[in-house]
Coordinates of C-alpha atoms in Angstrom, one line a residue:
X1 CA 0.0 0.0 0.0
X2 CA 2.7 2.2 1.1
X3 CA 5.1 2.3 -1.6
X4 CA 1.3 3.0 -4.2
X5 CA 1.2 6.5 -2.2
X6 CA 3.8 8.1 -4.9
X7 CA 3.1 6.5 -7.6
X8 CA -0.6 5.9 -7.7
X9 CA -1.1 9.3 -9.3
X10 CA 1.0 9.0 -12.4
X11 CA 0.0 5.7 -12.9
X12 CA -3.7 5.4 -12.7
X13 CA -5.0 5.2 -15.8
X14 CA -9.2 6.5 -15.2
X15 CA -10.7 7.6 -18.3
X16 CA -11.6 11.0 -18.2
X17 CA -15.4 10.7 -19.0
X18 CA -15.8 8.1 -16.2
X19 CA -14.4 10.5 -13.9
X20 CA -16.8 13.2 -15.2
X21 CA -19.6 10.9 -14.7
X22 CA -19.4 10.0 -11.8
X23 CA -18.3 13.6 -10.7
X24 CA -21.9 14.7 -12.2
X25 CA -23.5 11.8 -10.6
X26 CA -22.7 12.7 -7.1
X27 CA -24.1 16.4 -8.3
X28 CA -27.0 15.2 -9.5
X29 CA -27.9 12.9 -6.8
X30 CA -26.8 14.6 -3.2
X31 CA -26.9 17.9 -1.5
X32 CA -23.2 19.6 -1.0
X33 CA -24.1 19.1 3.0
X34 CA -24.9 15.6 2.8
X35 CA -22.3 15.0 0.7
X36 CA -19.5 17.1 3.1
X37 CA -20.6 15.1 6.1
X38 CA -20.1 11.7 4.0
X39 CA -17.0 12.9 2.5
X40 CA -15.7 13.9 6.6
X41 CA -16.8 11.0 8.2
X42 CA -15.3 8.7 6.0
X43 CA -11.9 10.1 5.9
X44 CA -12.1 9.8 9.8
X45 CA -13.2 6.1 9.7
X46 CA -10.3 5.5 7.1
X47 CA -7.5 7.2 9.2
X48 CA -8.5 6.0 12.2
X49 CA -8.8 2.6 10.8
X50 CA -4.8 3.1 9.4
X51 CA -4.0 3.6 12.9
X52 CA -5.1 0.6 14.0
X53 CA -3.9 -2.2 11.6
X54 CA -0.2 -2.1 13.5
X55 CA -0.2 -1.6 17.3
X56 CA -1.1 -4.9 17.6
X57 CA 2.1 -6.2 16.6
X58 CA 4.4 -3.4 17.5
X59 CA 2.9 -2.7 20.8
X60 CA 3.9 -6.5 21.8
X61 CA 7.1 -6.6 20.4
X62 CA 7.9 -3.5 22.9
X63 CA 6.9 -5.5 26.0
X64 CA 7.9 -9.0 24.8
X65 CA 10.1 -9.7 27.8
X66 CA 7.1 -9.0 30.5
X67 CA 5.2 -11.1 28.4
X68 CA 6.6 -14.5 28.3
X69 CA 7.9 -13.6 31.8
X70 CA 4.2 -13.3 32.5
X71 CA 3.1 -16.5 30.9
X72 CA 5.9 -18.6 31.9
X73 CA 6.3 -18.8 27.5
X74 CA 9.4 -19.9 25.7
X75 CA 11.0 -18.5 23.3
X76 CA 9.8 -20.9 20.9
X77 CA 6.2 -20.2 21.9
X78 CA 7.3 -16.4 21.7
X79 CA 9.0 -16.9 18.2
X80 CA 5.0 -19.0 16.9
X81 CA 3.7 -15.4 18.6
X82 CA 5.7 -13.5 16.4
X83 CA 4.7 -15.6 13.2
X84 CA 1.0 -15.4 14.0
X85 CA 0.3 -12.0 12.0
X86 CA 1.7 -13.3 8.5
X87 CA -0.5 -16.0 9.3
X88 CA -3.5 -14.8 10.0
X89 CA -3.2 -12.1 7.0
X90 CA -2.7 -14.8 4.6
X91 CA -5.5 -17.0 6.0
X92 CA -8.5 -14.1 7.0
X93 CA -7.6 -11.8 4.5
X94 CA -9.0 -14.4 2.1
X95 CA -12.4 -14.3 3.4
X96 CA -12.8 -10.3 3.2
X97 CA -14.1 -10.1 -0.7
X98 CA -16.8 -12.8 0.5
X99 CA -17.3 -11.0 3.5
X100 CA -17.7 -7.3 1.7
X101 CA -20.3 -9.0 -1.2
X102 CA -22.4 -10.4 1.7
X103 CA -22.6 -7.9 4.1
X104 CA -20.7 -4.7 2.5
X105 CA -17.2 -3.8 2.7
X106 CA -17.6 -0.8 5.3
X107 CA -19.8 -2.9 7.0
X108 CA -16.9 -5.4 7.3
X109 CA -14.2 -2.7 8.2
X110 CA -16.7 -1.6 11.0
X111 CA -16.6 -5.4 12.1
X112 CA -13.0 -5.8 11.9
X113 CA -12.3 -2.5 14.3
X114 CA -14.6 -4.7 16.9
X115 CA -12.6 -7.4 16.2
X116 CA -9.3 -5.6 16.9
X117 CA -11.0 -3.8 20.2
X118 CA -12.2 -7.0 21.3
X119 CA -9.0 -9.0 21.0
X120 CA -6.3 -6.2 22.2
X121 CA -8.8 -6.1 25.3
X122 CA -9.4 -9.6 26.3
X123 CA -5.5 -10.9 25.0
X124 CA -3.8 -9.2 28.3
X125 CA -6.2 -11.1 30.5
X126 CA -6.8 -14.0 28.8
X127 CA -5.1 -15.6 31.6
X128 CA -2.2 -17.9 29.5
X129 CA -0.4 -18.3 26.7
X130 CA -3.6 -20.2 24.9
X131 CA -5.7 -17.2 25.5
X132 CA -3.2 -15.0 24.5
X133 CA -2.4 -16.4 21.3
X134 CA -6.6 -17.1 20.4
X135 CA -7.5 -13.2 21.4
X136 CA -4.3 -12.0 18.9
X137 CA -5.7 -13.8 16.3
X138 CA -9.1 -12.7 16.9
X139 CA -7.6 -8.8 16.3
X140 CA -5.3 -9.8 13.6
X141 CA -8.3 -11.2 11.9
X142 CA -9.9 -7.3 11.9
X143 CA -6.7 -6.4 10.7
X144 CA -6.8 -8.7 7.8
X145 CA -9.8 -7.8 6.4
X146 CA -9.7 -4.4 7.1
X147 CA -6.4 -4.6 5.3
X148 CA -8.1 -5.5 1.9
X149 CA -11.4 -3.6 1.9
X150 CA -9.8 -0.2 3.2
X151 CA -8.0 0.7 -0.1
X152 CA -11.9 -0.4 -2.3
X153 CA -13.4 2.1 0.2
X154 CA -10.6 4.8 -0.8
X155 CA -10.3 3.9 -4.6
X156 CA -14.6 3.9 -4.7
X157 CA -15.0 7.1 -2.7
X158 CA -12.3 9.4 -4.2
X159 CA -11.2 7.9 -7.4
X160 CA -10.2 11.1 -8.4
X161 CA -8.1 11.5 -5.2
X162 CA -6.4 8.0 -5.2
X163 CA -2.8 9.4 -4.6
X164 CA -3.5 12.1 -1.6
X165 CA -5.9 9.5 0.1
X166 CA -3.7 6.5 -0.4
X167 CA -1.0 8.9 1.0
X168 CA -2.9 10.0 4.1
X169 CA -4.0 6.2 5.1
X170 CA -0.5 5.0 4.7
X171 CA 0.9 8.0 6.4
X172 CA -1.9 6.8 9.0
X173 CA -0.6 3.1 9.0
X174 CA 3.0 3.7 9.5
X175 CA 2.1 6.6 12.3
X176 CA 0.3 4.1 14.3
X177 CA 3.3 1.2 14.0
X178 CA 5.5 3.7 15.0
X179 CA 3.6 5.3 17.9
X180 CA 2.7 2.0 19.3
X181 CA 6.5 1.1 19.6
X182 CA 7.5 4.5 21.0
X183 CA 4.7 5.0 23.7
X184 CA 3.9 1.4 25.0
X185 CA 6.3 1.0 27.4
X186 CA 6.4 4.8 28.9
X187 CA 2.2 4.3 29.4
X188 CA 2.5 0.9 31.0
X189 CA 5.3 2.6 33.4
X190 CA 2.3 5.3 34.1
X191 CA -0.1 2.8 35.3
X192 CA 2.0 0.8 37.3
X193 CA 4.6 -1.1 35.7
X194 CA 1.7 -3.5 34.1
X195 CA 2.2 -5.0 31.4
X196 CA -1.5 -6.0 30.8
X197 CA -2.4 -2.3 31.0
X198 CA 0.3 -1.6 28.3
X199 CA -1.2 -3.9 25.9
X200 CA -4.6 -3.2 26.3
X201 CA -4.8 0.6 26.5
X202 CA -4.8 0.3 22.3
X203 CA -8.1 -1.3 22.6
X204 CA -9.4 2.6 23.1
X205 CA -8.1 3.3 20.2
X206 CA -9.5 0.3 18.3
X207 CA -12.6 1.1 19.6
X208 CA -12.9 4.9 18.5
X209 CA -12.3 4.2 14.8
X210 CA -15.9 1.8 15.3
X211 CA -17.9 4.7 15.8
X212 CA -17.1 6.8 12.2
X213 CA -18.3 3.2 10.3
X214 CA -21.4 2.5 12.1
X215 CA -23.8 4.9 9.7
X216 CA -22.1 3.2 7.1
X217 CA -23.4 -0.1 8.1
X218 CA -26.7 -0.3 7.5
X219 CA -27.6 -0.7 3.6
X220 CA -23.8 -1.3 2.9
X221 CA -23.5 2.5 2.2
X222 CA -19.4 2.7 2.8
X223 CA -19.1 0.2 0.7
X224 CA -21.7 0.2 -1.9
X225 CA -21.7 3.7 -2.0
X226 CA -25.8 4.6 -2.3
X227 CA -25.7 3.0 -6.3
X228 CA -28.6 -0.1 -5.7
X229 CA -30.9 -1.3 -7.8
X230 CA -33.7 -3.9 -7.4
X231 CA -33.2 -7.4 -9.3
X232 CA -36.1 -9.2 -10.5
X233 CA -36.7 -10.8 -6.9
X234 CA -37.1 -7.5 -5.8
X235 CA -34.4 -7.5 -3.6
X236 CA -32.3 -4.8 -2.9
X237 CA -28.9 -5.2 -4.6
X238 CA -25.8 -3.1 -4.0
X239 CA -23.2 -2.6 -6.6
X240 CA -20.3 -3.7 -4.1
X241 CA -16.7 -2.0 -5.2
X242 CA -15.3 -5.0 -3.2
X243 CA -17.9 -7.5 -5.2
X244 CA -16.4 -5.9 -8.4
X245 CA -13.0 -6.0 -7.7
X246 CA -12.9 -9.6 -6.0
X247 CA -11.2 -11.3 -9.1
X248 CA -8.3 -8.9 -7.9
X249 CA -8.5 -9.2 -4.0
X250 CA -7.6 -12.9 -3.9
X251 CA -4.6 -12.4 -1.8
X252 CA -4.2 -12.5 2.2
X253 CA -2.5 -9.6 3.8
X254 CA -2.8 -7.5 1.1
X255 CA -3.5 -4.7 2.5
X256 CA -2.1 -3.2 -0.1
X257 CA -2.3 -4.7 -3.3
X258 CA -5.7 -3.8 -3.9
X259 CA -4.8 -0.6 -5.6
X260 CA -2.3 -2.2 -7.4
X261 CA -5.1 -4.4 -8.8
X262 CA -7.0 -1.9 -10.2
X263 CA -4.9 0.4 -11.2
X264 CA -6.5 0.4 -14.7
X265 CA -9.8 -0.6 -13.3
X266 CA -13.1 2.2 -13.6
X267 CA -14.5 3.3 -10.3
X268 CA -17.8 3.0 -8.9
X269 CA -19.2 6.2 -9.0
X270 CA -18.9 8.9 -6.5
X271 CA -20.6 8.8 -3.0
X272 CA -24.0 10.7 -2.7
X273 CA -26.9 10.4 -0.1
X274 CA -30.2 9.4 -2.5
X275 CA -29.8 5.9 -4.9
X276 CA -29.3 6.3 -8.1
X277 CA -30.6 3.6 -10.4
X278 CA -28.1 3.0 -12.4
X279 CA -25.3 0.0 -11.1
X280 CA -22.2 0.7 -10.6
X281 CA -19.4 0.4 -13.6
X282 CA -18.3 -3.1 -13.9
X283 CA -14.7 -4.0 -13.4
X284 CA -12.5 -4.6 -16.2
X285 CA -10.8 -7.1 -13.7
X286 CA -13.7 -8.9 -14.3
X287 CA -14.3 -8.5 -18.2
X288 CA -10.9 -8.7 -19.9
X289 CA -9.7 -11.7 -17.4
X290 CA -6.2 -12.6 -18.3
X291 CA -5.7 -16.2 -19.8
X292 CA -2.4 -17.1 -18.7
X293 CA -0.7 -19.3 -15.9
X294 CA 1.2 -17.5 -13.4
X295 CA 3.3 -19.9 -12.2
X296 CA 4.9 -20.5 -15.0
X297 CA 6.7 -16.8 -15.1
X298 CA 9.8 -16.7 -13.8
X299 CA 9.4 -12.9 -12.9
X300 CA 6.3 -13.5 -10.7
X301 CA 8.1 -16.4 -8.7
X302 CA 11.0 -13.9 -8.2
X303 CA 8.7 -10.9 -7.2
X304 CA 7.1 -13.1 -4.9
X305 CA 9.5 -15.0 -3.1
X306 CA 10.8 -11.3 -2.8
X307 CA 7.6 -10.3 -1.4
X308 CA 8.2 -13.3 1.6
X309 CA 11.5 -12.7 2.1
X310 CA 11.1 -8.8 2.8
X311 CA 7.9 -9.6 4.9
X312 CA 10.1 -12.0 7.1
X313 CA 12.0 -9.2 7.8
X314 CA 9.9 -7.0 8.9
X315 CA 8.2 -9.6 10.8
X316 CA 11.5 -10.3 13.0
X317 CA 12.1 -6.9 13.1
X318 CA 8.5 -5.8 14.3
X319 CA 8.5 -8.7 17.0
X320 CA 11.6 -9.3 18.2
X321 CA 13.8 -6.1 17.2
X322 CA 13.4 -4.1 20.9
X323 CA 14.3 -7.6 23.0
X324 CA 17.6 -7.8 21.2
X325 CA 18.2 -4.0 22.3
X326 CA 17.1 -4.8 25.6
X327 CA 19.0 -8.0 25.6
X328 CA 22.1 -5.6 24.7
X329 CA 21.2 -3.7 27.7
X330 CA 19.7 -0.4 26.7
X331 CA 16.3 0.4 28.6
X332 CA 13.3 -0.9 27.3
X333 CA 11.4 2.7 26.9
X334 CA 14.5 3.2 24.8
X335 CA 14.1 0.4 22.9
X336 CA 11.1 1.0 21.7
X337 CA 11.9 4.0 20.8
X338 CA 14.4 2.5 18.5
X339 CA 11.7 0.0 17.4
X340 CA 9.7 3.5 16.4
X341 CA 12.5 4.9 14.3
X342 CA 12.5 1.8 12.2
X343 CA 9.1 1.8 12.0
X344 CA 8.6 5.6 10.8
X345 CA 11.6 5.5 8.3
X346 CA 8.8 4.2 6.6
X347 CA 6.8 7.4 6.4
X348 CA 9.2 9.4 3.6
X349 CA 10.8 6.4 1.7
X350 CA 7.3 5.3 0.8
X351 CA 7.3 8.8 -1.2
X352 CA 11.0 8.6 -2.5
X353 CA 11.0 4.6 -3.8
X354 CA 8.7 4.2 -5.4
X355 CA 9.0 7.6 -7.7
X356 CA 12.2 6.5 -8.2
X357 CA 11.6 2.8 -9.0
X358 CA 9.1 4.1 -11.7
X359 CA 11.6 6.1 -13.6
X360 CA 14.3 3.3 -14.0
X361 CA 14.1 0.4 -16.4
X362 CA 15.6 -2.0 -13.9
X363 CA 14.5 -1.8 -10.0
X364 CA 17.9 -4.3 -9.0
X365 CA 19.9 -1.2 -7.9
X366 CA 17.3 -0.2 -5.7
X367 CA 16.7 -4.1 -4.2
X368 CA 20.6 -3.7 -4.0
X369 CA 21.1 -0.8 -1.8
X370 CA 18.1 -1.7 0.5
X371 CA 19.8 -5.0 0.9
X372 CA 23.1 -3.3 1.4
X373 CA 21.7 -1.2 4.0
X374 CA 20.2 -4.2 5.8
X375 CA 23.0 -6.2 6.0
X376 CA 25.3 -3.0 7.6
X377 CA 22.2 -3.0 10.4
X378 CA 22.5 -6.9 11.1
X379 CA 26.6 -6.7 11.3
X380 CA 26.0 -3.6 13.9
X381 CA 23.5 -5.5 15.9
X382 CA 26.4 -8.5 16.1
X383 CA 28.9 -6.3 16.3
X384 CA 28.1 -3.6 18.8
X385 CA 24.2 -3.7 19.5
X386 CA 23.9 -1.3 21.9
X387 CA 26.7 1.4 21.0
X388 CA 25.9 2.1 17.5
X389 CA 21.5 1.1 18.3
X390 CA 20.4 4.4 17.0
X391 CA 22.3 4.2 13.4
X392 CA 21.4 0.6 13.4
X393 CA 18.0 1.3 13.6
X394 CA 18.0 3.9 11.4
X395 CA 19.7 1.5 8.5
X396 CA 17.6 -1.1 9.1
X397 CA 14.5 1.0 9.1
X398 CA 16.1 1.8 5.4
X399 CA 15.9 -2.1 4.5
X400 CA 12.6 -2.8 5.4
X401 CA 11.3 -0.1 2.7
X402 CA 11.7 -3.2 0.4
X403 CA 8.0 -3.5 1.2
X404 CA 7.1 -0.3 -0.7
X405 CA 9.6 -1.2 -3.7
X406 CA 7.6 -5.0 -4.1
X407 CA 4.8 -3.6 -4.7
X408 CA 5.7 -0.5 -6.8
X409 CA 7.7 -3.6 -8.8
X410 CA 4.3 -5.9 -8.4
X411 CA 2.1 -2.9 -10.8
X412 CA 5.3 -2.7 -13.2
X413 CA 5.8 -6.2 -14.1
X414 CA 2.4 -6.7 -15.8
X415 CA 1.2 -4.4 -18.5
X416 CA -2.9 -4.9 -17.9
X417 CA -5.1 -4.3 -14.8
X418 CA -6.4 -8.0 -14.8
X419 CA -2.5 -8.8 -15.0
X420 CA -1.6 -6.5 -12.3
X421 CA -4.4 -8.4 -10.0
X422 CA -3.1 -11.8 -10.8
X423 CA 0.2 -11.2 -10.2
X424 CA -0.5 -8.9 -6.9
X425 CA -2.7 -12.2 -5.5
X426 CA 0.3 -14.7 -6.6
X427 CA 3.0 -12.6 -5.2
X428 CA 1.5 -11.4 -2.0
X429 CA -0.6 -14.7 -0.9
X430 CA 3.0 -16.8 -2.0
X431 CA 4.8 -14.1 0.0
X432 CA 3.1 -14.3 3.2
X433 CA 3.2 -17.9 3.2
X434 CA 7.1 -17.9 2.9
X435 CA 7.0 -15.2 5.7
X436 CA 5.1 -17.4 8.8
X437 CA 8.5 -19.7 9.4
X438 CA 10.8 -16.6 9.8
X439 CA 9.7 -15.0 13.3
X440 CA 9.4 -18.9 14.4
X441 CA 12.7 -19.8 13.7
X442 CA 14.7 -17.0 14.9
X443 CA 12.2 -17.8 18.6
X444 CA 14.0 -21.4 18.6
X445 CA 17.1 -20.0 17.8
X446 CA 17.1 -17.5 20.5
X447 CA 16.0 -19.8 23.1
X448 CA 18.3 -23.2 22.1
X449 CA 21.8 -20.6 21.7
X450 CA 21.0 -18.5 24.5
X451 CA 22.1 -15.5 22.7
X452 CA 21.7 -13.4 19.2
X453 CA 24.3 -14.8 17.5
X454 CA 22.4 -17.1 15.6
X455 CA 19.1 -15.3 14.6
X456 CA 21.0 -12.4 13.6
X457 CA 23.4 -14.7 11.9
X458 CA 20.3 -16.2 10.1
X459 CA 18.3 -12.8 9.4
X460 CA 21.6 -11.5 7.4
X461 CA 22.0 -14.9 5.6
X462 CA 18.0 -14.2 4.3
X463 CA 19.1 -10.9 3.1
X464 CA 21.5 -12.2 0.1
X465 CA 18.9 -14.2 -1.4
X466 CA 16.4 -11.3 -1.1
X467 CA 18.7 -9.5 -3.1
X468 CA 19.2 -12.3 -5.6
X469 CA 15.2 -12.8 -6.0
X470 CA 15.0 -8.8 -5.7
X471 CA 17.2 -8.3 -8.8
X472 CA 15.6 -11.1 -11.3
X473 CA 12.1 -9.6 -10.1
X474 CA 13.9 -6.0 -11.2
X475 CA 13.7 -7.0 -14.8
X476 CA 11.9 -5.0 -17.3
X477 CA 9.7 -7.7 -18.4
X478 CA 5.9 -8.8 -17.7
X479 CA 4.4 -11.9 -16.7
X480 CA 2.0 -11.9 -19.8
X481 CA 5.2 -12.2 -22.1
X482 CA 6.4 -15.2 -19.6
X483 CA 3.7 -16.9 -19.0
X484 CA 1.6 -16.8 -22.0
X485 CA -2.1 -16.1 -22.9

C-alpha cells in the first residue's frame, strides 16, 4: 500500500469521461451538505482505521520480555507469537471479498475495528499463553480484512483523489506502528509497571475508529456507496466495489495490493446520499480476465519469493527487534523508541522509492542498496548492539522499505489491470506464506543458543537471497510475455 502512495497518481490510468460521470452523478444525486458530512466521516473512519492495523504487533514486540515472563512462555512459543500476523493475513484476508459481497465492505471494516478492540482487550487477561495467542488472532483477523477492503473504500469514494488518500492512510498506517512502539512502554510505566495495561490501552483506540463506520453499516453505504438497484426478486442489490473487484483481492495480507489491482480498473461512481438507479461500472478485472498461468513466469516467482523474504523481515524486526536492544542492555522505553525509528523510516521512503523505482528500467539497484543497508544494520547489531543502536536502527529502518519497492515492482511487471491483479494475488498470498516460518525460527534460535548470534546470523544470511530474487524480479519484463495467454 505504502510504496502506491507516490506512484498511484502517475499511474492510474481513469478515463476521463468516467471520472466526469461520476463527478456529475454525485451532483445530480446529493446535497453539497450531505455529501460534506459523507466525504468527513469517511476520511475519519479511514484514518483512524490506518491507525489501528499495527499496534497490535508493535505494541507486543515492545513489551515481549514481560510477556513471556508473564506467561511462563518460551521463546519458541514467543518466536509462533511472532509468526501469528503473516499467518492470519494470509488465512482471514481471504475471506474479506466474500465477507464485503455479503454484508458490505464498510460494513466489514466496522466489524473488523470490533474485532481488533475485542481482541487487544481480552488478549492481556486472557489468563495464558492459549488465550493470549486465540485473542491475537481474533484482532489480527480485523486487521486482515480491514487490510483489503480499506483501499476499495478509498479507490470507490475518491477515485479522483487516489494518490492524496492513499497517502494520508499509509501516512496513517506507519504513524500508528510507530507510535505504538514508542509509547507502549512509557504508558505501561504510568499505570504501574503492568504489562497488561500496556497492551490493552490500544483497545481505546481500536474502539474509536468503530464509531465513524457504524452509519455506514446499515444498507452497505461505505461500501456500496448509495448505487442499488432492485433485481427481478425485488431484492435490494448493492453494486459492491469490493464484489467488483474480488477477481483482484484474492490475496491475504494485502492490505495493499488492492490498488495495485486496479490500477486500470473504472471506479464505482462517486458517494451521494439518495440511490441512483443505475449499477455501478463493472470492473475490467472482471471483463478482460487474463488467460495465462502465473506460475509458470519466472518474474512472478522472483517478485514473490521477494515479497516473503522482505515480509520475514519486517516480521523479525516488528517482533523481536526491541528484545535484542534490551538483551544488549539499553532500557526498554529506549528500545522501543528504537523500534519506532525503524518503524517511521517508513513514512518518507514510501514517497522517494517508489517515484524512483518508476523512472528506472531495472529496480535491482534499488533491491541492492536496500539489501546493502540491511545487511550494515545486522553486522552492527552483532557487532556492537547497543553502542551504534540508533544508526542501526535507522539503517535497518532503510531495508525494510523493500516493502514499498515490491509492490511498486508488483504494478510494473504486468502491463494490464487484470495482469496487475493476478500477479499482486500470486505474489502477496506466496509471499506471506514464505514469511510465517521466519519470526518462528529466529524464537527457537534464541531460546536453544542463548544468545543473538544465531538469529542475527540467520536474518543477514536471508538478506542475500532477497537481493538475488529482488534483482531477477527487477527485470523490465511482464508476466503476460512469460507466462503466455
Amino acid at each position: 500500500m505504502m510504496g502506491l502512495m507516490a506512484s498511484e497518481e502517475t499511474r492510474t490510468m481513469t478515463p476521463p469521461t468516467v471520472r466526469s460521470s461520476a463527478a456529475h452523478d454525485a451532483r445530480k444525486t446529493g446535497g453539497p451538505s450531505t455529501r460534506a458530512w459523507t466525504t468527513r466521516l469517511l476520511v475519519l473512519g479511514i484514518v483512524l482505521s490506518a491507525l489501528n492495523l499495527r499496534p497490535a504487533i508493535t505494541s507486543l514486540g515492545a513489551l515481549l520480555e514481560e510477556v513471556r515472563d508473564g506467561l511462563g512462555m518460551s521463546g519458541s512459543v514467543a518466536g509462533l507469537l511472532t509468526s501469528v500476523p503473516p499467518l492470519c493475513f494470509a488465512v482471514f484476508g481471504v475471506m474479506a471479498p466474500r465477507l464485503a459481497r455479503r454484508f458490505g465492505a464498510g460494513a466489514v471494516v466496522c466489524a473488523g475495528m470490533a474485532a481488533i478492540a475485542t481482541g487487544l482487550a481480552i488478549r492481556p487477561y486472557a489468563g495464558g499463553t492459549a488465550g493470549f495467542l486465540a485473542a491475537s488472532a481474533l484482532a489480527l483477523m480485523g486487521i486482515a480484512v480491514s487490510n483489503v477492503l480499506m483501499p476499495v473504500i478509498v479507490k470507490h469514494w475518491f477515485p479522483d483523489r487516489v494518490g492524496s488518500m492513499t497517502g494520508l492512510y499509509s501516512m496513517g498506517l506507519a504513524l500508528g506502528t510507530a507510535l505504538a512502539a514508542a509509547v507502549t512502554v512509557p504508558v505501561s510505566d504510568a499505570l504501574g509497571g503492568s504489562w497488561q495495561s500496556g497492551l490493552a490501552l490500544w483497545a481505546g483506540l481500536a474502539a474509536a475508529a468503530i464509531l465513524p463506520w457504524l452509519p455506514f453499516v446499515r444498507g452497505r453505504a461505505a461500501a456500496s456507496g448509495p448505487g442499488r438497484r432492485a433485481d427481478g426478486d425485488g431484492a435490494t442489490r448493492h453494486p459492491d466495489p469490493a464484489a467488483e473487484t474480488s477477481a483482484s483481492v484474492r490475496t491475504g495480507a494485502g492490505h495493499e495490493d488492492l490498488p495495485e489491482a486496479g490500477r486500470e480498473e473504472t471506479p464505482a461512481p462517486a458517494p451521494t446520499a439518495p440511490a441512483p438507479t443505475d449499477p455501478a461500472p463493472a470492473d475490467p478485472a472482471r471483463e478482460e480476465a487474463p488467460r495465462m498461468r502465473i506460475t509458470r513466469s519466472r518474474t512472478a516467482w522472483a517478485l514473490a519469493v521477494f515479497f516473503g523474504l522482505q515480509a520475514t523481515a519486517a516480521y523479525i524486526t516488528m517482533g523481536w527487534m526491541a528484545q535484542i536492544f534490551r538483551d544488549a542492555g539499553v532500557p526498554a522505553g529506549t528500545a522501543g523508541l528504537l523500534l519506532a525509528l525503524t518503524m517511521v523510516m517508513g513514512v518518507p521512503l514510501a514517497f522517494v522509492i517508489p517515484r524512483l523505482a518508476t523512472r528506472l528500467p531495472h529496480q535491482g539497484p534499488i533491491v541492492l542498496a536496500l539489501g546493502v543497508c540491511g545487511l550494515i544494520g545486522y553486522a552492527g547489531l552483532y557487532l556492537a548492539p547497543a553502542g551504534g543502536a540508533w544508526a542501526w536502527a535507522l539503517l535497518l529502518g532503510v531495508a525494510n522499505c523493500a516493502f514499498p519497492l515490491a509492490l511498486t515492482m508488483v504494478g510494473m511487471r504486468a502491463r494490464t489491470g487484470p495482469g496487475v491483479a493476478q500477479l499482486s494475488a500470486f505474489a502477496q498470498s506466496t509471499g506471506y506464506l514464505i514469511s510465517i516460518p521466519g519470526p518462528l525460527l529466529v524464537g527457537v534460535l534464541y531460546q536453544h543458543s542463548g544468545g543473538w548470534g544465531l538469529p542475527i546470523t540467520l536474518m543477514s544470511a536471508l538478506m542475500v537471497p532477497q537481493m538475488v530474487v529482488g534483482w531477477l524480479a527487477g527485470r523490465d519484463r511482464t508476466v503476460e510475455d512469460e507466462a503466455g495467454r
